[in-house]
Every structure is written in structure tokens, then in C-alpha cells.
Coordinates of C-alpha atoms in Angstrom, one line a residue:
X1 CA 25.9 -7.3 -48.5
X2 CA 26.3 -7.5 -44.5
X3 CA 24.2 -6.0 -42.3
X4 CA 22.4 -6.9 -39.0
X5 CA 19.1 -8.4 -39.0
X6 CA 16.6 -9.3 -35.8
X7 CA 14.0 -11.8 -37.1
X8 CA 12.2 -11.4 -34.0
X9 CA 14.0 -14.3 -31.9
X10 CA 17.9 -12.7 -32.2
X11 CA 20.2 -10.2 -34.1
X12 CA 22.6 -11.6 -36.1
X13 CA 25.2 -10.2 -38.7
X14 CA 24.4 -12.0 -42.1
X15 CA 25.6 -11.6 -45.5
X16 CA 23.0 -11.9 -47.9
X17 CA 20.6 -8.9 -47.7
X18 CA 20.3 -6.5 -50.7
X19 CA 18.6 -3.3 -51.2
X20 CA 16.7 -1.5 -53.8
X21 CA 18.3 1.8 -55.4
X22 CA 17.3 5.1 -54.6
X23 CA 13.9 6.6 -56.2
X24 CA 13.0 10.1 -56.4
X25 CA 13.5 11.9 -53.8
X26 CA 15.7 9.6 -52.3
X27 CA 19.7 9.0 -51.4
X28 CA 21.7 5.8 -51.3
X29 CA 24.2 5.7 -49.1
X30 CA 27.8 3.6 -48.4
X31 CA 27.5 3.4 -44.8
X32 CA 31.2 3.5 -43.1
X33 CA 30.2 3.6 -39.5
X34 CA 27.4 3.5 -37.3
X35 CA 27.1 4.3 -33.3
X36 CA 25.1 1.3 -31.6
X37 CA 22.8 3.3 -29.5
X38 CA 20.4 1.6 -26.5
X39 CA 17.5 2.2 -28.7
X40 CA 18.6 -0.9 -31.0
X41 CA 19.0 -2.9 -27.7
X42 CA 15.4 -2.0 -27.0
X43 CA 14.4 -3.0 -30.2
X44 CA 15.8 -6.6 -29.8
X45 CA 14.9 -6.9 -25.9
X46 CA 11.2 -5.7 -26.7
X47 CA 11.4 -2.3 -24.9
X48 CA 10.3 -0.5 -28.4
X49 CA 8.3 -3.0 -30.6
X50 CA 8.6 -3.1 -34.0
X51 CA 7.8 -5.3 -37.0
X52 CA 10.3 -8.0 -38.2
X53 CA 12.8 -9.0 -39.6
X54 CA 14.2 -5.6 -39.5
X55 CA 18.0 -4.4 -39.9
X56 CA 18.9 -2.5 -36.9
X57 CA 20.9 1.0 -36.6
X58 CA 20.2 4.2 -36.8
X59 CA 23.1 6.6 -36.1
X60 CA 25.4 6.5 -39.4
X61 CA 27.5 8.4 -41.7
X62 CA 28.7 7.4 -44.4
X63 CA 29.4 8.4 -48.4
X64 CA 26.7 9.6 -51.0
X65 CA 27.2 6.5 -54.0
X66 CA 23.5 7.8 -55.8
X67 CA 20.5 10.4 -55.8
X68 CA 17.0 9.7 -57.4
X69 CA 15.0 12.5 -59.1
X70 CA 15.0 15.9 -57.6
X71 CA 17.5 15.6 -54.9
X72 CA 20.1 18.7 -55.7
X73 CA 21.7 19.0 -51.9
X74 CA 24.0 16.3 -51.8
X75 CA 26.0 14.6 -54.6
X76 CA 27.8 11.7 -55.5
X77 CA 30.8 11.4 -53.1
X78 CA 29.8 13.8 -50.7
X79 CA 30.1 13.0 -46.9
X80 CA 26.8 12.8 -45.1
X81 CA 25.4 12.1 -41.4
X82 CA 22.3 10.3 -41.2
X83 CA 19.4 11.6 -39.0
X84 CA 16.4 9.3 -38.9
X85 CA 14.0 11.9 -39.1
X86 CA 11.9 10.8 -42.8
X87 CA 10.0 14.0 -42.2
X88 CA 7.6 15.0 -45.4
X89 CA 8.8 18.6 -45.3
X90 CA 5.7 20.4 -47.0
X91 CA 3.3 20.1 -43.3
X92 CA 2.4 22.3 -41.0
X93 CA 4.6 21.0 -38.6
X94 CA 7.4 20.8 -41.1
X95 CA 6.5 24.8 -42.0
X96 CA 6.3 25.7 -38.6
X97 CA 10.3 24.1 -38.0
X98 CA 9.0 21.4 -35.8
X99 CA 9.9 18.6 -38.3
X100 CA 10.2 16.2 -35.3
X101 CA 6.5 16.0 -34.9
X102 CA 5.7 15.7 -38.6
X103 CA 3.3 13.0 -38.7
X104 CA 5.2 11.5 -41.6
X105 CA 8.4 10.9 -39.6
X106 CA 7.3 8.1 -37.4
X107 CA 5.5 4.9 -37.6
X108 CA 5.6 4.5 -41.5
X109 CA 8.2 2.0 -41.3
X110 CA 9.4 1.2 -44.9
X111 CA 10.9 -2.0 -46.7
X112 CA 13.3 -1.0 -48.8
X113 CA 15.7 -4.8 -48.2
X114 CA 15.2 -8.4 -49.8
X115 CA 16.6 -11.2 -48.2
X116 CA 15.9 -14.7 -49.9
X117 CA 13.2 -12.7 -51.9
X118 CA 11.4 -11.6 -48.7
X119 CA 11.5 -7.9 -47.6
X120 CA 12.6 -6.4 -44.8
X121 CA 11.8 -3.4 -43.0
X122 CA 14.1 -0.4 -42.1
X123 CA 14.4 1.1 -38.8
X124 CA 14.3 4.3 -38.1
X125 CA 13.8 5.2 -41.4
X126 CA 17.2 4.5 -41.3
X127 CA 18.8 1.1 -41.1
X128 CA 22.8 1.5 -40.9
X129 CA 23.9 -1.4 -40.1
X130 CA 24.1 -2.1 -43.1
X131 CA 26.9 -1.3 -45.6
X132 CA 24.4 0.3 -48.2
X133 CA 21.2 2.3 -47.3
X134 CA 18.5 4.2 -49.1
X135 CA 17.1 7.3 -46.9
X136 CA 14.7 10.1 -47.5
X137 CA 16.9 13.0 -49.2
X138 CA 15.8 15.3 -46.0
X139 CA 17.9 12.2 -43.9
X140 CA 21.5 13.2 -45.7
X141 CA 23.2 15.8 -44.1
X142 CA 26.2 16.7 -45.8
X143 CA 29.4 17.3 -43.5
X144 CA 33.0 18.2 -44.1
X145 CA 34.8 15.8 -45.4
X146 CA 37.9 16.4 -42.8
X147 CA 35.4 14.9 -40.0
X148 CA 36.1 11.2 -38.8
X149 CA 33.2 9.3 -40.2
X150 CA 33.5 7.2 -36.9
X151 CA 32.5 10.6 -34.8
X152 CA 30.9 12.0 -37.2
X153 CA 27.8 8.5 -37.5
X154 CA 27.3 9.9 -33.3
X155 CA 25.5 12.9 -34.4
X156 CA 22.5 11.7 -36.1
X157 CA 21.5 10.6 -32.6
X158 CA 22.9 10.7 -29.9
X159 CA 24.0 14.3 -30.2
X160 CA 21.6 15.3 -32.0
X161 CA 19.3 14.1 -29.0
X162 CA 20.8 15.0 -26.2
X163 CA 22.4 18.6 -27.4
X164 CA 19.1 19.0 -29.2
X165 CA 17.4 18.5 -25.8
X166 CA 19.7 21.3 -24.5
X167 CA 19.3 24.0 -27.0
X168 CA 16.2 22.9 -28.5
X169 CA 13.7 21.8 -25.7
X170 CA 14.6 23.1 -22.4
X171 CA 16.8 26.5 -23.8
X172 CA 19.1 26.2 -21.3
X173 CA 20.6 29.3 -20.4
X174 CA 24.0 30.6 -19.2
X175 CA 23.9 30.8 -15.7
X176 CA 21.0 27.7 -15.3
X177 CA 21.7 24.5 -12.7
X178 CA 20.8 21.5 -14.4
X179 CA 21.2 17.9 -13.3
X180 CA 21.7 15.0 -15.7
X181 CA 20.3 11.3 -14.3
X182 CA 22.3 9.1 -16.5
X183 CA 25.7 9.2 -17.5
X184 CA 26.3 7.2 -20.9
X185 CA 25.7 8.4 -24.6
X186 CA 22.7 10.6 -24.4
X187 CA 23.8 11.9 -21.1
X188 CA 27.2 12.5 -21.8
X189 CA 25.6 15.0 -24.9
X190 CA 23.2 16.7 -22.8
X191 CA 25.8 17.4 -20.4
X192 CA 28.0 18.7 -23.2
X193 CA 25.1 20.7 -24.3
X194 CA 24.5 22.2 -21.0
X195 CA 28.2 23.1 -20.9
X196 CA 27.6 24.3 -24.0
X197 CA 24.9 26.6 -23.2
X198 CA 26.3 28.2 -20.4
X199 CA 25.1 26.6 -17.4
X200 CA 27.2 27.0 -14.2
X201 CA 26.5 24.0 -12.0
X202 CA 26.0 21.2 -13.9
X203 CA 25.4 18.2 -11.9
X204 CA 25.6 14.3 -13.1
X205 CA 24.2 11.5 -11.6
X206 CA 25.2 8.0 -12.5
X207 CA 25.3 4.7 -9.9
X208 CA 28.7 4.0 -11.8
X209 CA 31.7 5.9 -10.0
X210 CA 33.8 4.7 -12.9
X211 CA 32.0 7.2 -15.3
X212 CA 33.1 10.6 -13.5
X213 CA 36.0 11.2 -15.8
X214 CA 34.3 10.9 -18.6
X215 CA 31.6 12.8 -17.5
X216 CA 33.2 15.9 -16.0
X217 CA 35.1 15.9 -19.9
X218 CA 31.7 16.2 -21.0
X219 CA 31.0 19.3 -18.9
X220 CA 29.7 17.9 -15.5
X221 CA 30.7 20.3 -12.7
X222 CA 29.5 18.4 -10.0
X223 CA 29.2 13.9 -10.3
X224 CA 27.4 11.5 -7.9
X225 CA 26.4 8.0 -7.3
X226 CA 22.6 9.2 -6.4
X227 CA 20.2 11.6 -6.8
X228 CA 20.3 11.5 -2.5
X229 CA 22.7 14.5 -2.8
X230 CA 21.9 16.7 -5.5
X231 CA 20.8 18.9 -2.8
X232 CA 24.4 19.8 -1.4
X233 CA 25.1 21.0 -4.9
X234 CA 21.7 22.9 -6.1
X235 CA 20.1 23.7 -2.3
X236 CA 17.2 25.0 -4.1
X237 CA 16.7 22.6 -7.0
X238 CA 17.7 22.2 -10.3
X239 CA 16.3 24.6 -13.2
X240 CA 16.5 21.6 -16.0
X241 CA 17.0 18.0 -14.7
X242 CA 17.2 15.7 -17.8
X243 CA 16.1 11.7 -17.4
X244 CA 18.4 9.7 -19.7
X245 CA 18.0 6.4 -18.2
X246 CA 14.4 5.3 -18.8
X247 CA 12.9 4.5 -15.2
X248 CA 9.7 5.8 -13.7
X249 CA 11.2 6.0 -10.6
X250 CA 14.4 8.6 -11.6
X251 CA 11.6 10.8 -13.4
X252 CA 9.8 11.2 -10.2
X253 CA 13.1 11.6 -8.5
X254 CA 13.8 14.2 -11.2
X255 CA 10.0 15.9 -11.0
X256 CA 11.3 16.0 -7.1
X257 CA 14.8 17.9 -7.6
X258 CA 13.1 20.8 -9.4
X259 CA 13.4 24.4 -8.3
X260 CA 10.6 26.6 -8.6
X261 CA 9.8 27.1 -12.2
X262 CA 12.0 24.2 -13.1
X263 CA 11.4 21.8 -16.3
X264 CA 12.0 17.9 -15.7
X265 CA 12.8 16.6 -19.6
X266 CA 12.1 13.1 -20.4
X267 CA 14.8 11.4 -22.5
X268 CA 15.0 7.7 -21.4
X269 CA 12.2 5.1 -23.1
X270 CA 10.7 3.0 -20.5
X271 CA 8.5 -0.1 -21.7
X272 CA 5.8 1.4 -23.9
X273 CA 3.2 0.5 -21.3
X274 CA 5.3 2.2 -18.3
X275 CA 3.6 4.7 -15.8
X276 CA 5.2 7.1 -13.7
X277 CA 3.5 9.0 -10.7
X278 CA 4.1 12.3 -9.0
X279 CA 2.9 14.8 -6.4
X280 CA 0.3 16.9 -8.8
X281 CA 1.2 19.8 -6.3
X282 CA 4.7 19.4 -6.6
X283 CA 4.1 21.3 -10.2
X284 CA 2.2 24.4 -8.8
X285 CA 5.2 26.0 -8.9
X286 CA 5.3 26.5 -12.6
X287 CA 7.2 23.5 -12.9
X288 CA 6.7 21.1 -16.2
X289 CA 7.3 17.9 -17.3
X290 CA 8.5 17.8 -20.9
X291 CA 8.5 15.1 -23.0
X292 CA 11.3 15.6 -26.0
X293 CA 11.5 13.6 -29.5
X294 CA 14.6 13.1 -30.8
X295 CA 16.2 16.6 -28.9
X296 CA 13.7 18.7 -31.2
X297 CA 16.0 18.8 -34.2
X298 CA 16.0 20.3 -37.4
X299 CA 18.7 18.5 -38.6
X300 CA 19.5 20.0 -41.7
X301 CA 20.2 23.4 -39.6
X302 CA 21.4 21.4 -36.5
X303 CA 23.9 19.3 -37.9
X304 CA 25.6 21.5 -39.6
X305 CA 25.4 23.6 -36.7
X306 CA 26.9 21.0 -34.7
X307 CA 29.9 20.0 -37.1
X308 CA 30.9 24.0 -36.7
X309 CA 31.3 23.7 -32.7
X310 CA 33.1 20.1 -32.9
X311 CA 35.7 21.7 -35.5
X312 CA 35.8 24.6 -33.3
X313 CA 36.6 22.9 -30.3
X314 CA 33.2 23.5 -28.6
X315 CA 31.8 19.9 -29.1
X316 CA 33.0 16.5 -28.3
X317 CA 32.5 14.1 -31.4
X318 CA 35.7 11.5 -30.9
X319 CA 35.7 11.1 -27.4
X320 CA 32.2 9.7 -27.5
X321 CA 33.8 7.1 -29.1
X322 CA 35.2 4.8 -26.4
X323 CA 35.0 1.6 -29.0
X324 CA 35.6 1.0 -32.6
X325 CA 35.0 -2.7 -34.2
X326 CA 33.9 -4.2 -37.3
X327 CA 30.2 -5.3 -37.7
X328 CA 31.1 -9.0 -37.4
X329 CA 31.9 -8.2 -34.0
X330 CA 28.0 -6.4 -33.3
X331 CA 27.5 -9.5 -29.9
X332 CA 30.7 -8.7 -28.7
X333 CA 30.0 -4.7 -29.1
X334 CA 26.4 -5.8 -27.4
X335 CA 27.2 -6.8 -24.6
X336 CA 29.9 -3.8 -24.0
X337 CA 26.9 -1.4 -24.3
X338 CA 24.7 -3.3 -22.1
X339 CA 27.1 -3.6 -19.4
X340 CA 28.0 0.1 -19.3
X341 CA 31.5 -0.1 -20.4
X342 CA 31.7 2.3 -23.5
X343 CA 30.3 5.3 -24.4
X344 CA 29.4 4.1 -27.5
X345 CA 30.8 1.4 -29.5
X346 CA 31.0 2.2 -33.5
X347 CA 30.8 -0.3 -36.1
X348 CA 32.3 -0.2 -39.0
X349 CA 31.9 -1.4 -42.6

């Protein structure tokens, strides 16, 4: 089957991978389209280091084709988004509805592919970009059938991160300024959360004027080309400003642009060995700095939760969706993302 592969050097499409079928616990999965998010870039660029040769993606949807032992939830046929969180489900964490920080769900990477009789790990617990997965049964989130599998493969993360961060982390409230640094697919859904939620001023910041359409579609009241003038809009600071680019320098900048009692949430990966600095007294005004995995999600309640507001209106799902290819064309779809043109770019199988 096709899927994309990094051996360690470069990512390539190739033909000739296999995977095992779903054991207990476990769903296999005809993946139909997958959102290529920044965190697969990072993966290939060395930003987030993992072991290779991996196949890369981890925002799918797709169509149930098996179930091993015990799993009752989905069936055969069934429509499902993908989340990449292979939480264990019986933890304290788990129990307590914090599934994100399950200690299960993250750095167990499996190897669930062959190719030429070697195996090869999944990322993300996840791996769609590929046209057939296996996932942890807690991964399949069934959806209705009458969503575009093309919008619908954007919620297992980047709406499920940047909503998530919303609702889930910061509790935006109606009323609330918030500032968004970072305009592209995780910033587009936190400023679609915060719109959302009820905020009234909701300022984004992005160095690329031609992203202000989009964004105010999202929900941005206020866009600007730097953080030099958040100021004119929130005098006194924000109440939630959201990082979604990855630079120590915008977190400080978004530490800075805090009101009183404000949170600054951390959503952009730097490097793994990046540090950022700020005034420790800038923080005595019961200001935080919150880190945030994967928006907090539960995403068998959130996705569910989230297909209800895109059929009601509420969300945006297809507008995310600024390109649409087939996975033979994953370079070209590459270098759209890295330049900044799309939103995000879907492949499709």
C-alpha cells in the first residue's frame, strides 16, 4: 500500500509498506484523508525527534474495514476521526478525565508496518498517511457519515488542539480579550474557539497581511502584522494570549501582553532544547504560563462535541481546508505548508 515514510534522511511516498491487522482491542482503519499538520514537518526537519523509518501523519479520518476483540463502539463501515491520543483508559489520569496526560499516551511509539520485512514505527500512535492504519480502539471516534471526510481528518488535531485549548485549558469566557500570535491551522482554531466561547475582542497577530481574511472568518475581531500594537486594541492586556507559532521570543512577547490575572498558553513546539526567559515579576499579578497537550481533549466526548457545532453552523471544518491533493503529491503539498500558503493541505487516498 502507499504511504509516506521518513527513513531519517527524507520523506517520500512509496508503495510497498503493509501493515498487520487489528488485535484486541484495536481498529483498522481505510484512511480517506489526512490534514498535513507542522508537526509532521518537525518531524522530518528534526524539531520533534523520533525513531525511524516512521510513516508520518496524524490528523485522519477515514472508514472502519475491522475491530479486534472487545471493541463494541465502532463497527465495520462506520465513519471515524482519528485522534492520536493511545491513552490506556483504566489510570488515574484517564479516571480523573485528563486522558492527555495518561502516561500511556506518549512515547510508546509502536511498529505496527513492514516494509521489505523490516518494521516500521507509527507516529502518533497514529500514522495516516497511509491508506490503511491500525489504532488503539479509544483513537476511533465515530462521526456522521453526512461529514466530508476531507474536514472531518482536521479535527483529530488541529481542532481538537486549538478549540481544545479554548474550552479545555484556558476556559475562555464570554466577555474575555484574547490575542492569538500565529495565524495558520492551530491558530485559525483557537481563534474559532475563542469566537466560540464568547470572547469580545479577539485579536490575531500574524507577520502575513495576506492571512486577515481568513482569519477574521475564523472569528478575529481585531488582525495585525505585530504584537507592537496589541495595545491599541486591549489597553490593558489580554486575558488569554495563545502562542501558536513556536518561538521563545513571541512567548515572552505573549507573557508581556497579559492583563492582570491573565494566562499566556503555550501551543507552538520550539526545538526540544529551546529556552525562553521572562520578567519573574511580570507574573506577580496572578498571571500564568500554561503549557497545553494536545488542547486537553477527551476526544471521545470532544469530537463528537465538535461534529455537533460544525453541523450546526458554529464551527468551521471545510474552510480549514484551503488545499486538497492526492498523496503522490505530499512534496508539492510540503512546501505549500511551509511557505504559509494554505491553511492546511489534505491528502487524500
Amino acid at each position: 500500500m502507499r504511504a509516506v515514510v521518513f527513513d531519517g534522511t527524507r520523506a517520500e511516498v512509496v508503495d510497498d509498506l503493509t501493515v498487520r491487522d487489528p488485535g484486541p482491542g484495536e481498529v483498522g482503519v481505510a484512511v480517506a484523508a489526512a490534514g498535513l499538520c507542522h508537526s509532521d514537518l518537525s518531524v522530518v526537519d528534526g524539531t520533534i525527534p523520533f525513531p525511524v523509518p516512521v510513516v508520518l501523519g496524524h490528523e485522519g479520518a477515514g472508514v472502519v474495514e475491522a475491530v479486534g476483540a472487545g471493541v463494541t463502539h465502532v463497527a465495520p463501515g462506520d465513519h471515524v476521526a482519528l485522534s492520536t491520543l493511545a491513552n490506556c483508559g483504566t489510570c488515574a489520569e484517564c479516571d480523573r478525565g485528563r486522558p492527555t496526560m495518561c502516561r500511556q499516551a506518549i512515547g510508546r511509539p509502536g511498529r505496527p508496518f513492514t516494509r521489505g520485512g523490516r518494521p516500521v514505527y507509527q507516529f502518533a500512535s497514529n500514522s495516516a498517511f497511509a491508506e490503511h492504519t491500525v489504532v488503539k480502539a479509544v483513537q476511533a471516534v465515530r462521526i456522521p457519515e453526512d461529514i466530508p471526510l476531507t474536514s472531518a481528518a482536521l479535527i483529530g488535531c488541529g481542532v481538537l488542539t486549538g478549540v481544545g485549548a479554548v474550552l479545555n485549558r484556558a476556559r475562555v469566557r464570554p466577555g474575555d480579550g484574547v490575542l492569538v500570535i500565529g495565524a495558520g491551522g492551530i491558530g485559525l482554531n483557537v481563534l474559532q474557539g475563542a469566537r466560540v466561547a464568547g470572547a469580545t475582542r479577539i485579536v490575531a497577530v500574524d507577520a502575513n497581511p495576506a492571512k486577515e481574511k481568513t482569519a477574521r472568518l475564523f472569528g478575529a475581531t481585531h488582525f495585525l502584522t505585530s504584537t507592537r500594537d496589541v495595545r491599541d486594541v486591549l489597553p490593558t492586556g489580554a486575558d488569554h494570549a495563545f502562542e501558536c507559532v513556536g518561538r521563545v521570543e513571541l512567548i515572552r512577547e505573549a507573557i508581556d501582553l497579559l492583563d492582570r490575572h491573565g494566562q499566556a498558553i503555550l501551543l507552538g513546539v520550539p526545538p526540544a532544547t529551546a529556552e525562553a526567559s521572562f520578567l519573574v515579576s511580570s507574573l506577580y499579578l496572578d498571571k500564568s504560563v500554561l503549557g497545553c497537550r494536545y488542547g486537553s481533549s477527551r476526544p471521545q466526548h470532544d469530537i463528537p462535541r465538535y461534529t455537533a457545532l460544525y453541523r450546526t453552523g458554529h464551527l468551521l471544518l471545510d474552510e480549514l481546508v484551503t488545499h486538497t491533493c492526492p498523496v503522490d503529491d505530499f512534496p508539492e503539498a510540503c512546501e505549500a505548508a511551509r511557505q504559509g500558503r494554505v491553511a492546511r493541505a489534505v491528502l487524500t487516498f
